[in-house]
Amino acid sequence: TANEDDERQRSSNCTTLYQVFSPALKPIAASEQAQPALRARALECLALLGTAAGRDVFGTDALELVRVVTTDYFDPSRRRAEDDDERATALKSVVMVADCLQADFAPFLHTVVPALLEAADKDDFSAAANCFEGDDQDEETFMVRTEALEEQASAVRLMARLAESLGSRFADYVHRCLASFAPLSTNSLHEDVRQYAAIAGPGLVACVAMKEHDDALLTGDASCSSAEGWSSYEPTETRKAAIFAVDALLEAITSEEERDPRLALLQAL
């Protein structure tokens, strides 16, 4: 069909672009001597081009890219202070790669998830502002650092995307994510943070449900061996996660005053 032809052409174009640009980008991305901002952009370009080209083309390089990022940006013994400003870009690149690698990305979760949670849990959004003529000099003035709020929103969104890509393999991190996102869904100053934190719940619960179902099949649970057995199947951990997520959503719906976020919350519920 025409759509299939278009998809094949798009895939071919992406493969060509990756083959043209990756030889120049890979040395920059792997070099600790490269200028930090340039290196981060090289990582991002590789991730964008590679995921568009697909796993068959990008697979080996994708694993190497993840190893570079997790080692150089998040390993305390290798991490450089000058790279800290680019960690958000590095995280975004890594999550794009997770979309491509899926299950093969699981060994890197123990490094990537804590970094995303750290970014999501930040609360240093205010900074002292300069006083202008006419201001009351006795009052301390603060301004909100919107770029920090945007980084927090990005971390929450990336975590949800990572959970979607990894499915059951993300289940061990779900309760930590739910506990982190629940207060954000009601207390954050940023509308996007509140919305992303709340609507991440269904996807996170689905990860637990998939793992619990897979474990039951793997262990030969009698309740999963026949159609009639499903009525007695007890997904305990899924229920716990779902109750937590529903409680967080209900609280967020009650406190949310903006129309669009509230509609998104209701849809998630």
PDB file of C-alpha atoms in Angstrom:
ATOM      1  CA  THR A   1       0.000   0.000   0.000  1.00  0.00           C
ATOM      2  CA  ALA A   2       0.959   3.645  -0.257  1.00  0.00           C
ATOM      3  CA  ASN A   3       1.399   3.929   3.509  1.00  0.00           C
ATOM      4  CA  GLU A   4       3.704   0.912   3.591  1.00  0.00           C
ATOM      5  CA  ASP A   5       5.759   2.346   0.741  1.00  0.00           C
ATOM      6  CA  ASP A   6       6.023   5.674   2.560  1.00  0.00           C
ATOM      7  CA  GLU A   7       7.142   3.915   5.742  1.00  0.00           C
ATOM      8  CA  ARG A   8       9.813   1.931   3.896  1.00  0.00           C
ATOM      9  CA  GLN A   9      11.052   5.122   2.254  1.00  0.00           C
ATOM     10  CA  ARG A  10      11.147   6.941   5.587  1.00  0.00           C
ATOM     11  CA  SER A  11      13.065   4.070   7.184  1.00  0.00           C
ATOM     12  CA  SER A  12      15.519   4.033   4.299  1.00  0.00           C
ATOM     13  CA  ASN A  13      16.041   7.797   4.583  1.00  0.00           C
ATOM     14  CA  CYS A  14      16.638   7.569   8.352  1.00  0.00           C
ATOM     15  CA  THR A  15      19.120   4.729   7.870  1.00  0.00           C
ATOM     16  CA  THR A  16      21.006   6.773   5.272  1.00  0.00           C
ATOM     17  CA  LEU A  17      21.113   9.823   7.539  1.00  0.00           C
ATOM     18  CA  TYR A  18      22.401   7.729  10.439  1.00  0.00           C
ATOM     19  CA  GLN A  19      25.103   6.158   8.293  1.00  0.00           C
ATOM     20  CA  VAL A  20      26.172   9.578   7.005  1.00  0.00           C
ATOM     21  CA  PHE A  21      26.335  11.440  10.331  1.00  0.00           C
ATOM     22  CA  SER A  22      27.118   8.806  12.977  1.00  0.00           C
ATOM     23  CA  PRO A  23      30.835   8.424  12.076  1.00  0.00           C
ATOM     24  CA  ALA A  24      31.357  12.101  12.942  1.00  0.00           C
ATOM     25  CA  LEU A  25      29.050  12.135  15.969  1.00  0.00           C
ATOM     26  CA  LYS A  26      30.270   8.983  17.759  1.00  0.00           C
ATOM     27  CA  PRO A  27      33.819  10.200  18.515  1.00  0.00           C
ATOM     28  CA  ILE A  28      32.454  13.445  19.971  1.00  0.00           C
ATOM     29  CA  ALA A  29      29.888  11.644  22.087  1.00  0.00           C
ATOM     30  CA  ALA A  30      32.509   9.252  23.456  1.00  0.00           C
ATOM     31  CA  SER A  31      35.191  11.857  24.161  1.00  0.00           C
ATOM     32  CA  GLU A  32      35.661  13.191  27.684  1.00  0.00           C
ATOM     33  CA  GLN A  33      37.780  15.987  26.183  1.00  0.00           C
ATOM     34  CA  ALA A  34      34.934  17.331  24.050  1.00  0.00           C
ATOM     35  CA  GLN A  35      33.300  20.598  25.055  1.00  0.00           C
ATOM     36  CA  PRO A  36      30.392  19.583  27.373  1.00  0.00           C
ATOM     37  CA  ALA A  37      27.564  21.248  25.429  1.00  0.00           C
ATOM     38  CA  LEU A  38      28.880  19.927  22.101  1.00  0.00           C
ATOM     39  CA  ARG A  39      29.190  16.417  23.522  1.00  0.00           C
ATOM     40  CA  ALA A  40      25.645  16.475  24.893  1.00  0.00           C
ATOM     41  CA  ARG A  41      24.269  17.614  21.536  1.00  0.00           C
ATOM     42  CA  ALA A  42      26.201  14.858  19.772  1.00  0.00           C
ATOM     43  CA  LEU A  43      24.625  12.310  22.124  1.00  0.00           C
ATOM     44  CA  GLU A  44      21.184  13.762  21.450  1.00  0.00           C
ATOM     45  CA  CYS A  45      21.668  13.716  17.673  1.00  0.00           C
ATOM     46  CA  LEU A  46      22.865  10.107  17.772  1.00  0.00           C
ATOM     47  CA  ALA A  47      19.846   9.099  19.829  1.00  0.00           C
ATOM     48  CA  LEU A  48      17.399  10.897  17.534  1.00  0.00           C
ATOM     49  CA  LEU A  49      18.887   9.563  14.306  1.00  0.00           C
ATOM     50  CA  GLY A  50      19.465   6.085  15.710  1.00  0.00           C
ATOM     51  CA  THR A  51      15.985   5.530  17.092  1.00  0.00           C
ATOM     52  CA  ALA A  52      14.524   6.766  13.814  1.00  0.00           C
ATOM     53  CA  ALA A  53      16.747   4.341  11.879  1.00  0.00           C
ATOM     54  CA  GLY A  54      15.635   1.436  14.090  1.00  0.00           C
ATOM     55  CA  ARG A  55      17.191  -1.251  16.211  1.00  0.00           C
ATOM     56  CA  ASP A  56      18.648  -3.258  13.335  1.00  0.00           C
ATOM     57  CA  VAL A  57      20.781  -0.260  12.391  1.00  0.00           C
ATOM     58  CA  PHE A  58      21.294   1.368  15.786  1.00  0.00           C
ATOM     59  CA  GLY A  59      21.371  -1.591  18.192  1.00  0.00           C
ATOM     60  CA  THR A  60      25.113  -1.987  18.846  1.00  0.00           C
ATOM     61  CA  ASP A  61      25.781   1.748  18.900  1.00  0.00           C
ATOM     62  CA  ALA A  62      22.755   2.256  21.157  1.00  0.00           C
ATOM     63  CA  LEU A  63      24.201  -0.024  23.830  1.00  0.00           C
ATOM     64  CA  GLU A  64      27.535   1.789  23.636  1.00  0.00           C
ATOM     65  CA  LEU A  65      25.834   5.179  23.891  1.00  0.00           C
ATOM     66  CA  VAL A  66      23.988   4.102  27.046  1.00  0.00           C
ATOM     67  CA  ARG A  67      27.228   2.784  28.564  1.00  0.00           C
ATOM     68  CA  VAL A  68      28.971   6.100  27.869  1.00  0.00           C
ATOM     69  CA  VAL A  69      26.180   8.185  29.383  1.00  0.00           C
ATOM     70  CA  THR A  70      25.636   6.045  32.477  1.00  0.00           C
ATOM     71  CA  THR A  71      29.373   5.887  33.160  1.00  0.00           C
ATOM     72  CA  ASP A  72      30.493   9.437  32.383  1.00  0.00           C
ATOM     73  CA  TYR A  73      27.417  11.346  33.544  1.00  0.00           C
ATOM     74  CA  PHE A  74      26.122   9.314  36.503  1.00  0.00           C
ATOM     75  CA  ASP A  75      29.008   7.276  37.925  1.00  0.00           C
ATOM     76  CA  PRO A  76      30.320   9.310  40.923  1.00  0.00           C
ATOM     77  CA  SER A  77      33.876   8.152  40.261  1.00  0.00           C
ATOM     78  CA  ARG A  78      33.816   9.378  36.633  1.00  0.00           C
ATOM     79  CA  ARG A  79      31.360  12.250  36.706  1.00  0.00           C
ATOM     80  CA  ARG A  80      32.803  15.682  35.861  1.00  0.00           C
ATOM     81  CA  ALA A  81      31.430  18.881  37.371  1.00  0.00           C
ATOM     82  CA  GLU A  82      31.517  20.594  33.970  1.00  0.00           C
ATOM     83  CA  ASP A  83      29.045  18.016  32.606  1.00  0.00           C
ATOM     84  CA  ASP A  84      26.382  18.655  35.260  1.00  0.00           C
ATOM     85  CA  ASP A  85      24.607  21.317  33.203  1.00  0.00           C
ATOM     86  CA  GLU A  86      24.147  18.778  30.397  1.00  0.00           C
ATOM     87  CA  ARG A  87      22.837  15.883  32.496  1.00  0.00           C
ATOM     88  CA  ALA A  88      19.222  16.655  31.539  1.00  0.00           C
ATOM     89  CA  THR A  89      20.099  16.376  27.835  1.00  0.00           C
ATOM     90  CA  ALA A  90      22.018  13.157  28.497  1.00  0.00           C
ATOM     91  CA  LEU A  91      19.009  11.698  30.311  1.00  0.00           C
ATOM     92  CA  LYS A  92      16.704  12.596  27.445  1.00  0.00           C
ATOM     93  CA  SER A  93      19.075  10.857  25.018  1.00  0.00           C
ATOM     94  CA  VAL A  94      19.186   7.741  27.171  1.00  0.00           C
ATOM     95  CA  VAL A  95      15.399   7.477  27.378  1.00  0.00           C
ATOM     96  CA  MET A  96      15.140   7.810  23.591  1.00  0.00           C
ATOM     97  CA  VAL A  97      17.559   4.899  23.311  1.00  0.00           C
ATOM     98  CA  ALA A  98      15.404   2.892  25.752  1.00  0.00           C
ATOM     99  CA  ASP A  99      12.532   3.196  23.256  1.00  0.00           C
ATOM    100  CA  CYS A 100      14.757   1.390  20.762  1.00  0.00           C
ATOM    101  CA  LEU A 101      16.388  -1.209  23.051  1.00  0.00           C
ATOM    102  CA  GLN A 102      13.339  -1.954  25.233  1.00  0.00           C
ATOM    103  CA  ALA A 103      14.090  -5.140  27.227  1.00  0.00           C
ATOM    104  CA  ASP A 104      17.843  -4.862  26.569  1.00  0.00           C
ATOM    105  CA  PHE A 105      17.833  -1.531  28.379  1.00  0.00           C
ATOM    106  CA  ALA A 106      16.823  -3.148  31.695  1.00  0.00           C
ATOM    107  CA  PRO A 107      20.409  -3.542  33.061  1.00  0.00           C
ATOM    108  CA  PHE A 108      20.811   0.240  32.982  1.00  0.00           C
ATOM    109  CA  LEU A 109      17.657   1.081  34.944  1.00  0.00           C
ATOM    110  CA  HIS A 110      19.428   1.005  38.308  1.00  0.00           C
ATOM    111  CA  THR A 111      21.556   3.950  37.132  1.00  0.00           C
ATOM    112  CA  VAL A 112      19.049   5.937  35.077  1.00  0.00           C
ATOM    113  CA  VAL A 113      15.972   5.766  37.342  1.00  0.00           C
ATOM    114  CA  PRO A 114      17.670   7.295  40.441  1.00  0.00           C
ATOM    115  CA  ALA A 115      18.967  10.145  38.276  1.00  0.00           C
ATOM    116  CA  LEU A 116      15.474  10.823  36.937  1.00  0.00           C
ATOM    117  CA  LEU A 117      13.976  10.639  40.431  1.00  0.00           C
ATOM    118  CA  GLU A 118      16.602  13.067  41.682  1.00  0.00           C
ATOM    119  CA  ALA A 119      15.630  15.507  38.930  1.00  0.00           C
ATOM    120  CA  ALA A 120      11.912  15.009  39.611  1.00  0.00           C
ATOM    121  CA  ASP A 121      12.296  15.542  43.362  1.00  0.00           C
ATOM    122  CA  LYS A 122      14.203  18.828  43.130  1.00  0.00           C
ATOM    123  CA  ASP A 123      12.597  21.728  44.944  1.00  0.00           C
ATOM    124  CA  ASP A 124      15.126  24.554  44.500  1.00  0.00           C
ATOM    125  CA  PHE A 125      12.962  26.649  42.205  1.00  0.00           C
ATOM    126  CA  SER A 126      13.424  30.062  43.776  1.00  0.00           C
ATOM    127  CA  ALA A 127      16.336  32.466  43.674  1.00  0.00           C
ATOM    128  CA  ALA A 128      16.938  35.864  45.220  1.00  0.00           C
ATOM    129  CA  ALA A 129      16.007  38.653  42.836  1.00  0.00           C
ATOM    130  CA  ASN A 130      17.684  42.025  42.481  1.00  0.00           C
ATOM    131  CA  CYS A 131      15.885  44.919  44.085  1.00  0.00           C
ATOM    132  CA  PHE A 132      14.935  47.722  41.716  1.00  0.00           C
ATOM    133  CA  GLU A 133      14.412  51.366  42.466  1.00  0.00           C
ATOM    134  CA  GLY A 134      11.244  51.832  44.445  1.00  0.00           C
ATOM    135  CA  ASP A 135      11.275  48.321  45.892  1.00  0.00           C
ATOM    136  CA  ASP A 136      11.022  47.938  49.624  1.00  0.00           C
ATOM    137  CA  GLN A 137      14.633  47.253  50.555  1.00  0.00           C
ATOM    138  CA  ASP A 138      13.575  45.606  53.805  1.00  0.00           C
ATOM    139  CA  GLU A 139      11.691  42.828  51.996  1.00  0.00           C
ATOM    140  CA  GLU A 140      13.535  39.917  50.458  1.00  0.00           C
ATOM    141  CA  THR A 141      12.400  39.322  46.879  1.00  0.00           C
ATOM    142  CA  PHE A 142      12.448  35.965  45.109  1.00  0.00           C
ATOM    143  CA  MET A 143      11.828  34.849  41.569  1.00  0.00           C
ATOM    144  CA  VAL A 144      10.793  31.417  40.316  1.00  0.00           C
ATOM    145  CA  ARG A 145      13.388  29.635  38.181  1.00  0.00           C
ATOM    146  CA  THR A 146      11.128  28.442  35.377  1.00  0.00           C
ATOM    147  CA  GLU A 147      13.929  26.495  33.686  1.00  0.00           C
ATOM    148  CA  ALA A 148      14.231  24.341  36.823  1.00  0.00           C
ATOM    149  CA  LEU A 149      10.498  23.639  36.760  1.00  0.00           C
ATOM    150  CA  GLU A 150      10.723  22.707  33.098  1.00  0.00           C
ATOM    151  CA  GLU A 151      13.569  20.289  33.860  1.00  0.00           C
ATOM    152  CA  GLN A 152      11.408  18.713  36.566  1.00  0.00           C
ATOM    153  CA  ALA A 153       8.496  18.341  34.147  1.00  0.00           C
ATOM    154  CA  SER A 154      10.840  16.758  31.612  1.00  0.00           C
ATOM    155  CA  ALA A 155      12.141  14.264  34.218  1.00  0.00           C
ATOM    156  CA  VAL A 156       8.613  13.166  35.114  1.00  0.00           C
ATOM    157  CA  ARG A 157       7.631  12.807  31.464  1.00  0.00           C
ATOM    158  CA  LEU A 158      10.797  10.852  30.681  1.00  0.00           C
ATOM    159  CA  MET A 159      10.152   8.495  33.595  1.00  0.00           C
ATOM    160  CA  ALA A 160       6.671   7.729  32.257  1.00  0.00           C
ATOM    161  CA  ARG A 161       8.124   7.148  28.796  1.00  0.00           C
ATOM    162  CA  LEU A 162      10.758   4.816  30.238  1.00  0.00           C
ATOM    163  CA  ALA A 163       8.079   2.803  32.040  1.00  0.00           C
ATOM    164  CA  GLU A 164       6.113   2.476  28.813  1.00  0.00           C
ATOM    165  CA  SER A 165       9.190   1.226  26.935  1.00  0.00           C
ATOM    166  CA  LEU A 166      10.285  -1.308  29.582  1.00  0.00           C
ATOM    167  CA  GLY A 167       6.881  -2.632  30.720  1.00  0.00           C
ATOM    168  CA  SER A 168       7.188  -5.397  33.303  1.00  0.00           C
ATOM    169  CA  ARG A 169      10.931  -4.809  33.649  1.00  0.00           C
ATOM    170  CA  PHE A 170      10.195  -1.407  35.165  1.00  0.00           C
ATOM    171  CA  ALA A 171       7.945  -2.854  37.870  1.00  0.00           C
ATOM    172  CA  ASP A 172      10.565  -2.790  40.638  1.00  0.00           C
ATOM    173  CA  TYR A 173      10.729   1.005  40.378  1.00  0.00           C
ATOM    174  CA  VAL A 174       7.006   1.728  40.225  1.00  0.00           C
ATOM    175  CA  HIS A 175       6.350   2.274  43.929  1.00  0.00           C
ATOM    176  CA  ARG A 176       9.273   4.702  44.200  1.00  0.00           C
ATOM    177  CA  CYS A 177       7.939   6.639  41.220  1.00  0.00           C
ATOM    178  CA  LEU A 178       4.386   6.743  42.553  1.00  0.00           C
ATOM    179  CA  ALA A 179       5.621   7.976  45.937  1.00  0.00           C
ATOM    180  CA  SER A 180       7.642  10.704  44.211  1.00  0.00           C
ATOM    181  CA  PHE A 181       4.912  11.766  41.788  1.00  0.00           C
ATOM    182  CA  ALA A 182       1.984  11.881  44.248  1.00  0.00           C
ATOM    183  CA  PRO A 183       3.012  15.146  45.986  1.00  0.00           C
ATOM    184  CA  LEU A 184       4.032  16.679  42.667  1.00  0.00           C
ATOM    185  CA  SER A 185       0.542  16.100  41.238  1.00  0.00           C
ATOM    186  CA  THR A 186      -0.964  18.434  43.843  1.00  0.00           C
ATOM    187  CA  ASN A 187       1.805  20.733  45.098  1.00  0.00           C
ATOM    188  CA  SER A 188       3.906  21.693  42.093  1.00  0.00           C
ATOM    189  CA  LEU A 189       3.893  25.304  40.903  1.00  0.00           C
ATOM    190  CA  HIS A 190       4.084  24.164  37.288  1.00  0.00           C
ATOM    191  CA  GLU A 191       0.920  23.012  35.515  1.00  0.00           C
ATOM    192  CA  ASP A 192       2.864  20.560  33.336  1.00  0.00           C
ATOM    193  CA  VAL A 193       4.556  18.952  36.345  1.00  0.00           C
ATOM    194  CA  ARG A 194       1.214  18.425  38.080  1.00  0.00           C
ATOM    195  CA  GLN A 195      -0.332  16.990  34.942  1.00  0.00           C
ATOM    196  CA  TYR A 196       2.558  14.685  33.964  1.00  0.00           C
ATOM    197  CA  ALA A 197       2.933  13.377  37.525  1.00  0.00           C
ATOM    198  CA  ALA A 198      -0.742  12.509  37.821  1.00  0.00           C
ATOM    199  CA  ILE A 199      -1.318  10.927  34.422  1.00  0.00           C
ATOM    200  CA  ALA A 200       1.813   8.755  34.746  1.00  0.00           C
ATOM    201  CA  GLY A 201      -0.099   6.574  37.224  1.00  0.00           C
ATOM    202  CA  PRO A 202      -1.940   4.234  34.809  1.00  0.00           C
ATOM    203  CA  GLY A 203       1.226   3.386  32.897  1.00  0.00           C
ATOM    204  CA  LEU A 204       3.147   2.705  36.099  1.00  0.00           C
ATOM    205  CA  VAL A 205       0.396   0.448  37.442  1.00  0.00           C
ATOM    206  CA  ALA A 206       0.382  -1.415  34.126  1.00  0.00           C
ATOM    207  CA  CYS A 207       4.072  -2.265  34.611  1.00  0.00           C
ATOM    208  CA  VAL A 208       3.283  -3.972  37.924  1.00  0.00           C
ATOM    209  CA  ALA A 209       0.292  -5.788  36.416  1.00  0.00           C
ATOM    210  CA  MET A 210       2.407  -7.141  33.562  1.00  0.00           C
ATOM    211  CA  LYS A 211       5.142  -8.362  35.889  1.00  0.00           C
ATOM    212  CA  GLU A 212       2.702  -9.972  38.296  1.00  0.00           C
ATOM    213  CA  HIS A 213       0.957 -11.738  35.425  1.00  0.00           C
ATOM    214  CA  ASP A 214       4.272 -12.904  33.924  1.00  0.00           C
ATOM    215  CA  ASP A 215       5.449 -14.201  37.309  1.00  0.00           C
ATOM    216  CA  ALA A 216       2.207 -16.115  37.813  1.00  0.00           C
ATOM    217  CA  LEU A 217       2.546 -17.802  34.420  1.00  0.00           C
ATOM    218  CA  LEU A 218       6.207 -18.544  35.039  1.00  0.00           C
ATOM    219  CA  THR A 219       5.539 -20.240  38.364  1.00  0.00           C
ATOM    220  CA  GLY A 220       2.587 -22.212  36.999  1.00  0.00           C
ATOM    221  CA  ASP A 221      -0.045 -20.459  39.096  1.00  0.00           C
ATOM    222  CA  ALA A 222      -3.176 -22.591  38.703  1.00  0.00           C
ATOM    223  CA  SER A 223      -5.357 -19.503  38.488  1.00  0.00           C
ATOM    224  CA  CYS A 224      -3.604 -18.511  35.262  1.00  0.00           C
ATOM    225  CA  SER A 225      -3.616 -21.920  33.601  1.00  0.00           C
ATOM    226  CA  SER A 226      -7.228 -21.840  32.428  1.00  0.00           C
ATOM    227  CA  ALA A 227      -9.817 -19.282  31.413  1.00  0.00           C
ATOM    228  CA  GLU A 228     -12.060 -19.976  34.403  1.00  0.00           C
ATOM    229  CA  GLY A 229      -9.096 -19.662  36.739  1.00  0.00           C
ATOM    230  CA  TRP A 230      -8.743 -15.930  36.110  1.00  0.00           C
ATOM    231  CA  SER A 231     -11.680 -15.214  38.418  1.00  0.00           C
ATOM    232  CA  SER A 232      -9.568 -16.273  41.410  1.00  0.00           C
ATOM    233  CA  TYR A 233      -6.348 -14.616  40.244  1.00  0.00           C
ATOM    234  CA  GLU A 234      -5.194 -12.135  42.912  1.00  0.00           C
ATOM    235  CA  PRO A 235      -2.797  -9.483  41.578  1.00  0.00           C
ATOM    236  CA  THR A 236      -1.848  -8.200  45.044  1.00  0.00           C
ATOM    237  CA  GLU A 237       0.940  -5.809  44.108  1.00  0.00           C
ATOM    238  CA  THR A 238      -1.077  -4.442  41.200  1.00  0.00           C
ATOM    239  CA  ARG A 239      -3.951  -3.685  43.548  1.00  0.00           C
ATOM    240  CA  LYS A 240      -1.642  -1.851  45.958  1.00  0.00           C
ATOM    241  CA  ALA A 241      -0.164   0.243  43.168  1.00  0.00           C
ATOM    242  CA  ALA A 242      -3.584   0.979  41.680  1.00  0.00           C
ATOM    243  CA  ILE A 243      -5.046   2.093  45.021  1.00  0.00           C
ATOM    244  CA  PHE A 244      -2.084   4.409  45.570  1.00  0.00           C
ATOM    245  CA  ALA A 245      -2.387   5.856  42.057  1.00  0.00           C
ATOM    246  CA  VAL A 246      -6.169   6.342  42.331  1.00  0.00           C
ATOM    247  CA  ASP A 247      -5.826   8.105  45.680  1.00  0.00           C
ATOM    248  CA  ALA A 248      -3.228  10.442  44.184  1.00  0.00           C
ATOM    249  CA  LEU A 249      -5.438  11.135  41.166  1.00  0.00           C
ATOM    250  CA  LEU A 250      -8.499  11.887  43.293  1.00  0.00           C
ATOM    251  CA  GLU A 251      -6.532  14.299  45.435  1.00  0.00           C
ATOM    252  CA  ALA A 252      -5.082  15.968  42.356  1.00  0.00           C
ATOM    253  CA  ILE A 253      -8.526  16.318  40.735  1.00  0.00           C
ATOM    254  CA  THR A 254      -9.894  17.890  43.895  1.00  0.00           C
ATOM    255  CA  SER A 255      -7.124  20.460  44.147  1.00  0.00           C
ATOM    256  CA  GLU A 256      -6.576  21.209  40.446  1.00  0.00           C
ATOM    257  CA  GLU A 257      -8.103  24.530  39.337  1.00  0.00           C
ATOM    258  CA  GLU A 258      -7.003  24.613  35.690  1.00  0.00           C
ATOM    259  CA  ARG A 259      -9.370  23.108  33.114  1.00  0.00           C
ATOM    260  CA  ASP A 260      -6.971  21.223  30.813  1.00  0.00           C
ATOM    261  CA  PRO A 261      -4.999  19.478  33.570  1.00  0.00           C
ATOM    262  CA  ARG A 262      -8.226  18.479  35.279  1.00  0.00           C
ATOM    263  CA  LEU A 263      -9.538  16.898  32.067  1.00  0.00           C
ATOM    264  CA  ALA A 264      -6.279  14.958  31.712  1.00  0.00           C
ATOM    265  CA  LEU A 265      -6.576  13.789  35.315  1.00  0.00           C
ATOM    266  CA  LEU A 266     -10.127  12.584  34.796  1.00  0.00           C
ATOM    267  CA  GLN A 267      -9.064  10.686  31.701  1.00  0.00           C
ATOM    268  CA  ALA A 268      -6.233   9.025  33.617  1.00  0.00           C
ATOM    269  CA  LEU A 269      -8.632   8.032  36.389  1.00  0.00           C
TER     270      LEU A 269
END
